[in-house]
CSV table of C-alpha atoms in Angstrom, one decimal:
chain,number,residue,atom,x,y,z
H,1,UNK,CA,13.8,-42.2,-154.5
H,2,UNK,CA,10.6,-43.4,-152.9
H,3,UNK,CA,9.0,-46.9,-152.7
H,4,UNK,CA,6.1,-45.7,-154.8
H,5,UNK,CA,8.4,-45.0,-157.8
H,6,UNK,CA,9.5,-48.7,-158.0
H,7,UNK,CA,6.9,-50.9,-156.5
H,8,UNK,CA,3.4,-52.1,-157.1
H,9,UNK,CA,0.5,-50.3,-155.3
H,10,UNK,CA,-0.2,-53.5,-153.3
H,11,UNK,CA,3.4,-53.7,-152.1
H,12,UNK,CA,3.4,-50.0,-151.2
H,13,UNK,CA,0.2,-50.4,-149.2
H,14,UNK,CA,1.7,-53.3,-147.3
H,15,UNK,CA,4.9,-51.3,-146.6
H,16,UNK,CA,2.9,-48.4,-145.2
H,17,UNK,CA,0.9,-50.8,-143.0
H,18,UNK,CA,4.0,-52.3,-141.4
H,19,UNK,CA,5.7,-48.9,-140.9
H,20,UNK,CA,8.1,-48.6,-143.9
H,21,UNK,CA,8.0,-44.9,-144.8
H,22,UNK,CA,11.0,-44.5,-147.0
H,23,UNK,CA,13.9,-46.7,-148.2
H,24,UNK,CA,17.1,-47.0,-146.2
H,25,UNK,CA,20.3,-46.4,-148.1
H,26,UNK,CA,20.9,-50.1,-148.8
H,27,UNK,CA,17.3,-50.4,-150.1
H,28,UNK,CA,17.6,-47.3,-152.2
H,29,UNK,CA,20.8,-48.4,-153.8
H,30,UNK,CA,19.9,-52.1,-154.5
H,31,UNK,CA,16.2,-52.2,-155.3
H,32,UNK,CA,16.3,-50.9,-158.9
H,33,UNK,CA,18.8,-53.5,-160.0
H,34,UNK,CA,17.3,-56.3,-157.9
H,35,UNK,CA,13.8,-55.7,-159.3
H,36,UNK,CA,15.4,-56.1,-162.8
H,37,UNK,CA,16.7,-59.5,-161.6
H,38,UNK,CA,20.3,-58.5,-161.7
H,39,UNK,CA,22.9,-60.3,-159.5
H,40,UNK,CA,24.0,-58.2,-156.5
H,41,UNK,CA,26.7,-58.0,-153.9
H,42,UNK,CA,25.5,-55.8,-151.0
H,43,UNK,CA,28.0,-54.8,-148.4
H,44,UNK,CA,26.2,-53.7,-145.3
H,45,UNK,CA,26.1,-54.3,-141.6
H,46,UNK,CA,23.1,-55.8,-139.9
H,47,UNK,CA,20.4,-53.3,-138.9
H,48,UNK,CA,20.6,-51.4,-142.1
H,49,UNK,CA,17.4,-52.8,-143.7
H,50,UNK,CA,19.1,-55.3,-145.9
H,51,UNK,CA,16.5,-58.0,-145.2
H,52,UNK,CA,13.8,-55.9,-146.8
H,53,UNK,CA,16.2,-55.0,-149.6
H,54,UNK,CA,16.2,-58.5,-150.9
H,55,UNK,CA,12.8,-59.6,-149.7
H,56,UNK,CA,10.8,-56.9,-151.5
H,57,UNK,CA,12.2,-57.9,-155.0
H,58,UNK,CA,11.5,-61.6,-154.2
H,59,UNK,CA,7.9,-60.8,-153.3
H,60,UNK,CA,7.4,-58.6,-156.3
H,61,UNK,CA,8.6,-61.3,-158.7
H,62,UNK,CA,7.0,-64.4,-157.0
H,63,UNK,CA,4.3,-66.4,-158.8
H,64,UNK,CA,1.9,-67.6,-156.0
H,65,UNK,CA,-0.1,-70.2,-158.0
H,66,UNK,CA,3.1,-72.2,-158.3
H,67,UNK,CA,3.5,-73.9,-155.0
H,68,UNK,CA,7.1,-75.1,-155.7
H,69,UNK,CA,10.1,-73.4,-154.1
H,70,UNK,CA,10.9,-70.2,-156.1
H,71,UNK,CA,13.2,-68.4,-153.6
H,72,UNK,CA,15.9,-69.9,-151.4
H,73,UNK,CA,17.5,-67.8,-148.6
H,74,UNK,CA,20.6,-69.1,-146.8
H,75,UNK,CA,21.4,-67.7,-143.3
H,76,UNK,CA,24.2,-68.5,-140.8
H,77,UNK,CA,22.0,-68.9,-137.7
H,78,UNK,CA,18.6,-70.2,-136.6
H,79,UNK,CA,17.7,-66.8,-135.2
H,80,UNK,CA,18.4,-65.0,-138.4
H,81,UNK,CA,16.5,-67.6,-140.4
H,82,UNK,CA,13.4,-67.2,-138.2
H,83,UNK,CA,13.7,-63.4,-138.3
H,84,UNK,CA,14.0,-63.4,-142.1
H,85,UNK,CA,10.9,-65.6,-142.4
H,86,UNK,CA,9.0,-63.2,-140.1
H,87,UNK,CA,9.9,-60.3,-142.4
H,88,UNK,CA,8.8,-62.3,-145.4
H,89,UNK,CA,5.4,-62.9,-143.8
H,90,UNK,CA,5.0,-59.3,-142.7
H,91,UNK,CA,5.8,-58.0,-146.3
H,92,UNK,CA,3.6,-60.5,-148.1
H,93,UNK,CA,0.2,-59.8,-146.5
H,94,UNK,CA,-1.2,-58.7,-149.8
H,95,UNK,CA,-0.2,-62.0,-151.6
H,96,UNK,CA,-2.8,-64.7,-151.3
H,97,UNK,CA,-1.5,-68.3,-151.3
H,98,UNK,CA,2.1,-67.4,-150.4
H,99,UNK,CA,3.9,-69.6,-147.9
H,100,UNK,CA,7.3,-69.2,-146.3
H,101,UNK,CA,9.0,-72.0,-144.4
H,102,UNK,CA,12.1,-71.7,-142.3
H,103,UNK,CA,14.3,-74.7,-141.7
H,104,UNK,CA,17.2,-75.0,-139.2
H,105,UNK,CA,18.9,-77.3,-136.7
H,106,UNK,CA,17.6,-77.7,-133.2
H,107,UNK,CA,14.0,-78.4,-134.3
H,108,UNK,CA,12.9,-81.9,-135.4
H,109,UNK,CA,13.3,-82.3,-139.1
H,110,UNK,CA,9.9,-84.0,-139.3
H,111,UNK,CA,8.1,-80.7,-138.5
H,112,UNK,CA,9.9,-79.0,-141.3
H,113,UNK,CA,9.4,-81.9,-143.7
H,114,UNK,CA,5.6,-81.6,-143.2
H,115,UNK,CA,5.7,-77.9,-143.8
H,116,UNK,CA,7.7,-78.3,-147.0
H,117,UNK,CA,5.4,-81.0,-148.3
H,118,UNK,CA,2.4,-78.7,-147.8
H,119,UNK,CA,4.0,-76.4,-150.4
H,120,UNK,CA,6.2,-73.2,-150.0
H,121,UNK,CA,7.3,-70.7,-152.5
H,122,UNK,CA,10.0,-69.2,-150.1
H,123,UNK,CA,12.4,-71.3,-148.0
H,124,UNK,CA,14.7,-69.7,-145.5
H,125,UNK,CA,17.3,-71.9,-143.7
H,126,UNK,CA,20.8,-72.6,-142.4
H,127,UNK,CA,23.1,-74.5,-144.8
H,128,UNK,CA,23.4,-77.7,-142.7
H,129,UNK,CA,19.6,-78.3,-142.5
H,130,UNK,CA,19.0,-77.2,-146.1
H,131,UNK,CA,21.6,-79.8,-147.2
H,132,UNK,CA,20.0,-82.5,-145.1
H,133,UNK,CA,16.6,-81.8,-146.5
H,134,UNK,CA,17.9,-81.9,-150.1
H,135,UNK,CA,19.6,-85.2,-149.4
H,136,UNK,CA,16.3,-86.6,-148.1
H,137,UNK,CA,14.7,-85.5,-151.4
H,138,UNK,CA,12.2,-83.3,-149.5
H,139,UNK,CA,13.6,-79.9,-150.6
H,140,UNK,CA,13.5,-79.7,-154.4
H,141,UNK,CA,15.2,-76.7,-156.0
H,142,UNK,CA,14.7,-77.1,-159.7
H,143,UNK,CA,12.1,-74.2,-159.8
H,144,UNK,CA,14.2,-71.8,-157.8
H,145,UNK,CA,14.6,-68.4,-159.6
H,146,UNK,CA,16.3,-66.4,-156.7
H,147,UNK,CA,19.0,-67.3,-154.2
H,148,UNK,CA,20.1,-65.1,-151.4
H,149,UNK,CA,23.3,-65.6,-149.4
H,150,UNK,CA,22.6,-63.5,-146.3
H,151,UNK,CA,25.6,-62.7,-144.1
H,152,UNK,CA,27.8,-64.7,-146.4
H,153,UNK,CA,31.0,-63.9,-144.4
H,154,UNK,CA,29.3,-65.3,-141.2
H,155,UNK,CA,28.4,-68.5,-143.0
H,156,UNK,CA,31.9,-69.0,-144.2
H,157,UNK,CA,33.3,-68.2,-140.7
H,158,UNK,CA,31.0,-70.9,-139.3
H,159,UNK,CA,32.5,-73.5,-141.8
H,160,UNK,CA,29.5,-73.7,-144.2
H,161,UNK,CA,31.6,-73.2,-147.3
H,162,UNK,CA,31.2,-76.8,-148.7
H,163,UNK,CA,27.5,-76.9,-147.7
H,164,UNK,CA,26.9,-73.7,-149.5
H,165,UNK,CA,28.6,-74.9,-152.7
H,166,UNK,CA,26.7,-78.2,-152.6
H,167,UNK,CA,23.3,-76.4,-152.2
H,168,UNK,CA,24.1,-73.9,-155.0
H,169,UNK,CA,25.0,-76.7,-157.3
H,170,UNK,CA,21.4,-78.0,-157.0
H,171,UNK,CA,19.8,-74.7,-158.1
H,172,UNK,CA,19.3,-73.8,-161.8
H,173,UNK,CA,22.1,-71.7,-163.3
H,174,UNK,CA,19.6,-69.2,-164.7
H,175,UNK,CA,18.8,-67.9,-161.2
H,176,UNK,CA,19.3,-64.5,-159.8
H,177,UNK,CA,21.9,-64.6,-156.9
H,178,UNK,CA,22.1,-62.0,-154.2
H,179,UNK,CA,25.0,-61.9,-151.8
H,180,UNK,CA,24.9,-59.8,-148.7
H,181,UNK,CA,27.9,-59.5,-146.3
H,182,UNK,CA,29.4,-57.2,-143.8
H,183,UNK,CA,32.9,-57.7,-145.2
H,184,UNK,CA,34.3,-58.6,-148.6
H,185,UNK,CA,37.2,-61.0,-147.7
H,186,UNK,CA,38.9,-63.5,-150.0
H,187,UNK,CA,36.5,-66.3,-149.4
H,188,UNK,CA,33.4,-64.1,-150.0
H,189,UNK,CA,35.0,-63.0,-153.3
H,190,UNK,CA,35.6,-66.6,-154.4
H,191,UNK,CA,31.9,-67.5,-153.7
H,192,UNK,CA,30.8,-64.4,-155.7
H,193,UNK,CA,33.1,-65.2,-158.6
H,194,UNK,CA,31.9,-68.9,-158.7
H,195,UNK,CA,28.2,-68.4,-158.4
H,196,UNK,CA,27.3,-64.9,-159.7
H,197,UNK,CA,27.1,-63.4,-163.1
H,198,UNK,CA,28.3,-59.8,-163.5
H,199,UNK,CA,27.0,-58.7,-160.2
H,200,UNK,CA,26.5,-55.1,-159.3
H,201,UNK,CA,28.2,-54.1,-156.0
H,202,UNK,CA,26.8,-51.7,-153.5
H,203,UNK,CA,28.5,-50.7,-150.3
H,204,UNK,CA,26.7,-48.9,-147.5
H,205,UNK,CA,28.7,-47.5,-144.6
H,206,UNK,CA,32.2,-48.4,-143.7
H,207,UNK,CA,33.3,-52.0,-143.8
H,208,UNK,CA,33.6,-53.7,-140.3
H,209,UNK,CA,32.6,-50.5,-138.6
H,210,UNK,CA,30.0,-50.0,-135.8
H,211,UNK,CA,26.8,-48.4,-137.0
H,212,UNK,CA,26.8,-44.7,-136.4
H,213,UNK,CA,23.5,-44.6,-134.5
H,214,UNK,CA,25.2,-46.3,-131.5
H,215,UNK,CA,26.7,-44.0,-128.8
H,216,UNK,CA,29.8,-45.9,-127.7
H,217,UNK,CA,31.5,-45.5,-124.3
H,218,UNK,CA,33.5,-47.3,-121.7
H,219,UNK,CA,33.5,-47.2,-117.9
H,220,UNK,CA,36.3,-48.2,-115.6
H,221,UNK,CA,35.1,-50.1,-112.5
H,222,UNK,CA,36.1,-52.6,-109.9
H,223,UNK,CA,32.5,-53.7,-109.4
H,224,UNK,CA,31.1,-54.5,-112.7
H,225,UNK,CA,27.8,-56.1,-111.5
H,226,UNK,CA,26.9,-52.9,-109.6
H,227,UNK,CA,27.9,-50.8,-112.6
H,228,UNK,CA,25.5,-52.8,-114.9
H,229,UNK,CA,22.7,-51.9,-112.4
H,230,UNK,CA,23.7,-48.2,-112.4
H,231,UNK,CA,23.7,-48.1,-116.2
H,232,UNK,CA,20.2,-49.7,-116.5
H,233,UNK,CA,18.7,-47.6,-113.7
H,234,UNK,CA,20.1,-44.4,-115.2
H,235,UNK,CA,19.2,-45.0,-118.9
H,236,UNK,CA,16.0,-46.9,-118.3
H,237,UNK,CA,16.3,-48.9,-121.6
H,238,UNK,CA,13.4,-51.0,-122.8
H,239,UNK,CA,15.6,-54.0,-123.2
H,240,UNK,CA,19.3,-54.5,-122.4
H,241,UNK,CA,21.7,-57.1,-123.8
H,242,UNK,CA,24.8,-57.9,-121.6
H,243,UNK,CA,27.7,-59.8,-123.2
H,244,UNK,CA,30.2,-62.0,-121.4
H,245,UNK,CA,33.1,-63.9,-122.9
H,246,UNK,CA,32.4,-67.3,-121.4
H,247,UNK,CA,29.3,-69.5,-120.5
H,248,UNK,CA,30.5,-69.6,-116.9
H,249,UNK,CA,30.5,-65.8,-116.6
H,250,UNK,CA,27.1,-65.5,-118.4
H,251,UNK,CA,25.6,-67.8,-115.7
H,252,UNK,CA,27.3,-66.0,-112.9
H,253,UNK,CA,26.3,-62.5,-114.1
H,254,UNK,CA,22.7,-63.5,-114.8
H,255,UNK,CA,22.4,-65.0,-111.3
H,256,UNK,CA,23.8,-61.8,-109.7
H,257,UNK,CA,21.3,-59.6,-111.6
H,258,UNK,CA,18.4,-61.9,-110.8
H,259,UNK,CA,19.2,-61.7,-107.0
H,260,UNK,CA,19.3,-57.9,-107.3
H,261,UNK,CA,15.8,-57.9,-108.6
H,262,UNK,CA,16.1,-57.7,-112.3
H,263,UNK,CA,13.9,-59.6,-114.8
H,264,UNK,CA,16.8,-61.4,-116.4
H,265,UNK,CA,17.7,-64.6,-118.4
H,266,UNK,CA,20.8,-66.0,-120.0
H,267,UNK,CA,21.6,-67.4,-123.4
H,268,UNK,CA,24.6,-69.7,-124.1
H,269,UNK,CA,25.7,-72.6,-126.4
H,270,UNK,CA,24.7,-75.4,-124.0
H,271,UNK,CA,21.0,-74.7,-124.3
H,272,UNK,CA,18.6,-76.7,-126.4
H,273,UNK,CA,16.6,-75.1,-129.1
H,274,UNK,CA,13.3,-75.2,-127.2
H,275,UNK,CA,14.7,-73.5,-124.1
H,276,UNK,CA,16.5,-71.0,-126.4
H,277,UNK,CA,13.3,-70.2,-128.2
H,278,UNK,CA,11.4,-69.7,-125.0
H,279,UNK,CA,14.0,-67.3,-123.6
H,280,UNK,CA,14.1,-65.3,-126.9
H,281,UNK,CA,10.3,-65.0,-126.9
H,282,UNK,CA,10.1,-63.7,-123.4
H,283,UNK,CA,12.9,-61.2,-124.1
H,284,UNK,CA,11.3,-60.1,-127.4
H,285,UNK,CA,7.9,-59.5,-125.6
H,286,UNK,CA,9.6,-57.6,-122.8
H,287,UNK,CA,8.8,-60.1,-120.0
H,288,UNK,CA,12.6,-60.4,-119.6
H,289,UNK,CA,14.3,-57.0,-119.5
H,290,UNK,CA,17.9,-58.0,-119.4
H,291,UNK,CA,19.5,-60.8,-121.4
H,292,UNK,CA,23.0,-62.0,-120.6
H,293,UNK,CA,24.7,-63.9,-123.5
H,294,UNK,CA,27.8,-65.2,-125.1
H,295,UNK,CA,28.9,-64.0,-128.6
H,296,UNK,CA,28.0,-67.2,-130.5
H,297,UNK,CA,24.6,-67.6,-128.7
H,298,UNK,CA,23.6,-64.0,-129.6
H,299,UNK,CA,24.4,-64.3,-133.4
H,300,UNK,CA,21.4,-63.2,-135.4
H,301,UNK,CA,19.4,-61.5,-132.6
H,302,UNK,CA,17.4,-58.7,-134.3
H,303,UNK,CA,15.1,-57.0,-131.8
H,304,UNK,CA,14.4,-53.3,-132.3
H,305,UNK,CA,13.6,-52.6,-128.6
H,306,UNK,CA,17.2,-53.3,-127.5
H,307,UNK,CA,18.2,-49.8,-126.4
H,308,UNK,CA,21.4,-50.7,-124.6
H,309,UNK,CA,24.3,-53.2,-125.0
H,310,UNK,CA,26.7,-53.7,-122.1
H,311,UNK,CA,30.0,-55.4,-122.6
H,312,UNK,CA,30.6,-56.9,-119.2
H,313,UNK,CA,33.8,-58.4,-120.6
H,314,UNK,CA,35.9,-56.7,-123.3
H,315,UNK,CA,35.4,-58.9,-126.4
H,316,UNK,CA,38.4,-61.0,-127.6
H,317,UNK,CA,38.2,-59.7,-131.2
H,318,UNK,CA,37.3,-56.4,-132.8
H,319,UNK,CA,34.7,-58.2,-135.0
H,320,UNK,CA,32.9,-59.4,-131.9
H,321,UNK,CA,32.8,-55.8,-130.7
H,322,UNK,CA,31.2,-54.6,-133.9
H,323,UNK,CA,28.7,-57.5,-133.8
H,324,UNK,CA,27.8,-56.9,-130.1
H,325,UNK,CA,27.0,-53.2,-130.3
H,326,UNK,CA,25.2,-53.8,-133.6
H,327,UNK,CA,22.4,-55.4,-131.6
H,328,UNK,CA,21.3,-51.9,-130.7
H,329,UNK,CA,20.8,-48.8,-132.9
H,330,UNK,CA,18.9,-51.0,-135.4
H,331,UNK,CA,17.2,-49.6,-138.5
H,332,UNK,CA,18.3,-46.0,-137.9
H,333,UNK,CA,17.2,-45.9,-134.3
H,334,UNK,CA,19.5,-44.6,-131.5
H,335,UNK,CA,21.3,-47.0,-129.3
H,336,UNK,CA,23.8,-47.0,-126.4
H,337,UNK,CA,26.8,-49.4,-125.9
H,338,UNK,CA,29.0,-49.3,-122.9
H,339,UNK,CA,32.1,-51.5,-122.3
H,340,UNK,CA,33.1,-52.2,-118.7
H,341,UNK,CA,36.8,-52.5,-117.9
H,342,UNK,CA,39.0,-53.0,-114.9
H,343,UNK,CA,41.8,-50.5,-114.3
H,344,UNK,CA,44.3,-52.9,-115.9
H,345,UNK,CA,42.2,-53.2,-119.2
H,346,UNK,CA,42.6,-49.7,-120.5
H,347,UNK,CA,44.9,-51.1,-123.2
H,348,UNK,CA,42.1,-53.3,-124.6
H,349,UNK,CA,40.0,-50.2,-125.3
H,350,UNK,CA,43.0,-48.6,-127.1
H,351,UNK,CA,43.4,-51.8,-129.2
H,352,UNK,CA,39.7,-51.6,-130.3
H,353,UNK,CA,40.0,-47.9,-131.2
H,354,UNK,CA,43.2,-48.6,-133.2
H,355,UNK,CA,41.8,-51.6,-135.1
H,356,UNK,CA,38.4,-50.1,-135.8
H,357,UNK,CA,39.6,-46.5,-136.4
H,358,UNK,CA,37.0,-45.2,-133.9
H,359,UNK,CA,37.0,-43.3,-130.6
H,360,UNK,CA,35.2,-44.8,-127.6
H,361,UNK,CA,34.4,-42.1,-125.0
H,362,UNK,CA,35.1,-42.5,-121.4
H,363,UNK,CA,32.0,-42.4,-119.2
H,364,UNK,CA,31.9,-41.5,-115.5
H,365,UNK,CA,28.9,-42.8,-113.8
H,366,UNK,CA,27.6,-43.2,-110.2
H,367,UNK,CA,29.0,-46.3,-108.5
H,368,UNK,CA,27.1,-48.7,-106.3
H,369,UNK,CA,23.6,-47.2,-106.6
H,370,UNK,CA,20.7,-49.2,-105.2
H,371,UNK,CA,19.3,-51.4,-107.9
H,372,UNK,CA,15.7,-50.9,-108.9
H,373,UNK,CA,13.5,-53.8,-109.8
H,374,UNK,CA,12.7,-53.8,-113.5
């Protein structure tokens, strides 16, 4: 199936301009039903093209002269909300008069209120801020025809269940509801049963499995900081994301790499939104080459140029491992993920292999090489 078989000429032209040559598996399997305004459950990991899978039908069915909110997209994190709004703007270049607004915590509500009052057909946001704006009577949903619950399992994990239900109760029942999730647990099923009507279900890839475009390995080392340098110097990635289990360790590792001459920054939960946005912008633009982060702080990061993920600490949960290495190998591109272990942590790799039904290859690399400034 090609895009040209399903979409308008204008949408096809825009897709070509932004580099979409052919549908990804999730797009190929969901677009026909979504364009017919059917409800959908899409089970897919991040990095599979699911954002475009739900955004394209929204844009094909939008009515630009109506400045009221017609599509509502809920996301678990600020970063994912901003990234989704960016995709909406990229794919809607051919639609005159279309506005997309993203709303989330960490930014003054007054800015978002002004944007909404100026008119927007598509609103993307986190449940907490969406609920707040509804209560203020600023966000009005009676004209909404499409709702997307993106990364529904993550939203439920973050404790947004009640907020999601309250928001959905404000939307007309005649809407189309799309639900995308990496997993289909009991809570996700309950949300689907309550708020969808005879949804089609599409599953791409294996549930809770790392994407197959990521080469996974581990290295045993007593000098993790030096090994991070060795990996970067050898592979020459465009951007590298280093994960640690604690904020304290993130700060420590970032400081060590900085003193060794690397253009590096850190990301953790104590940061304000403005500082966080600045760090993400410099990383996205390549001014910062190495970003050291905690699991929660890195939720929703979607940057195609991340060629390598390094687990400085072995993650506490197998889900965290899948999420971490899913930051590379995006949209079918190749990526590399290496987990560093001390001699006593070999059992942790075995645990990950057993829980995820995968094999993580042992990698032997040079130790203690001189770091090169990047």
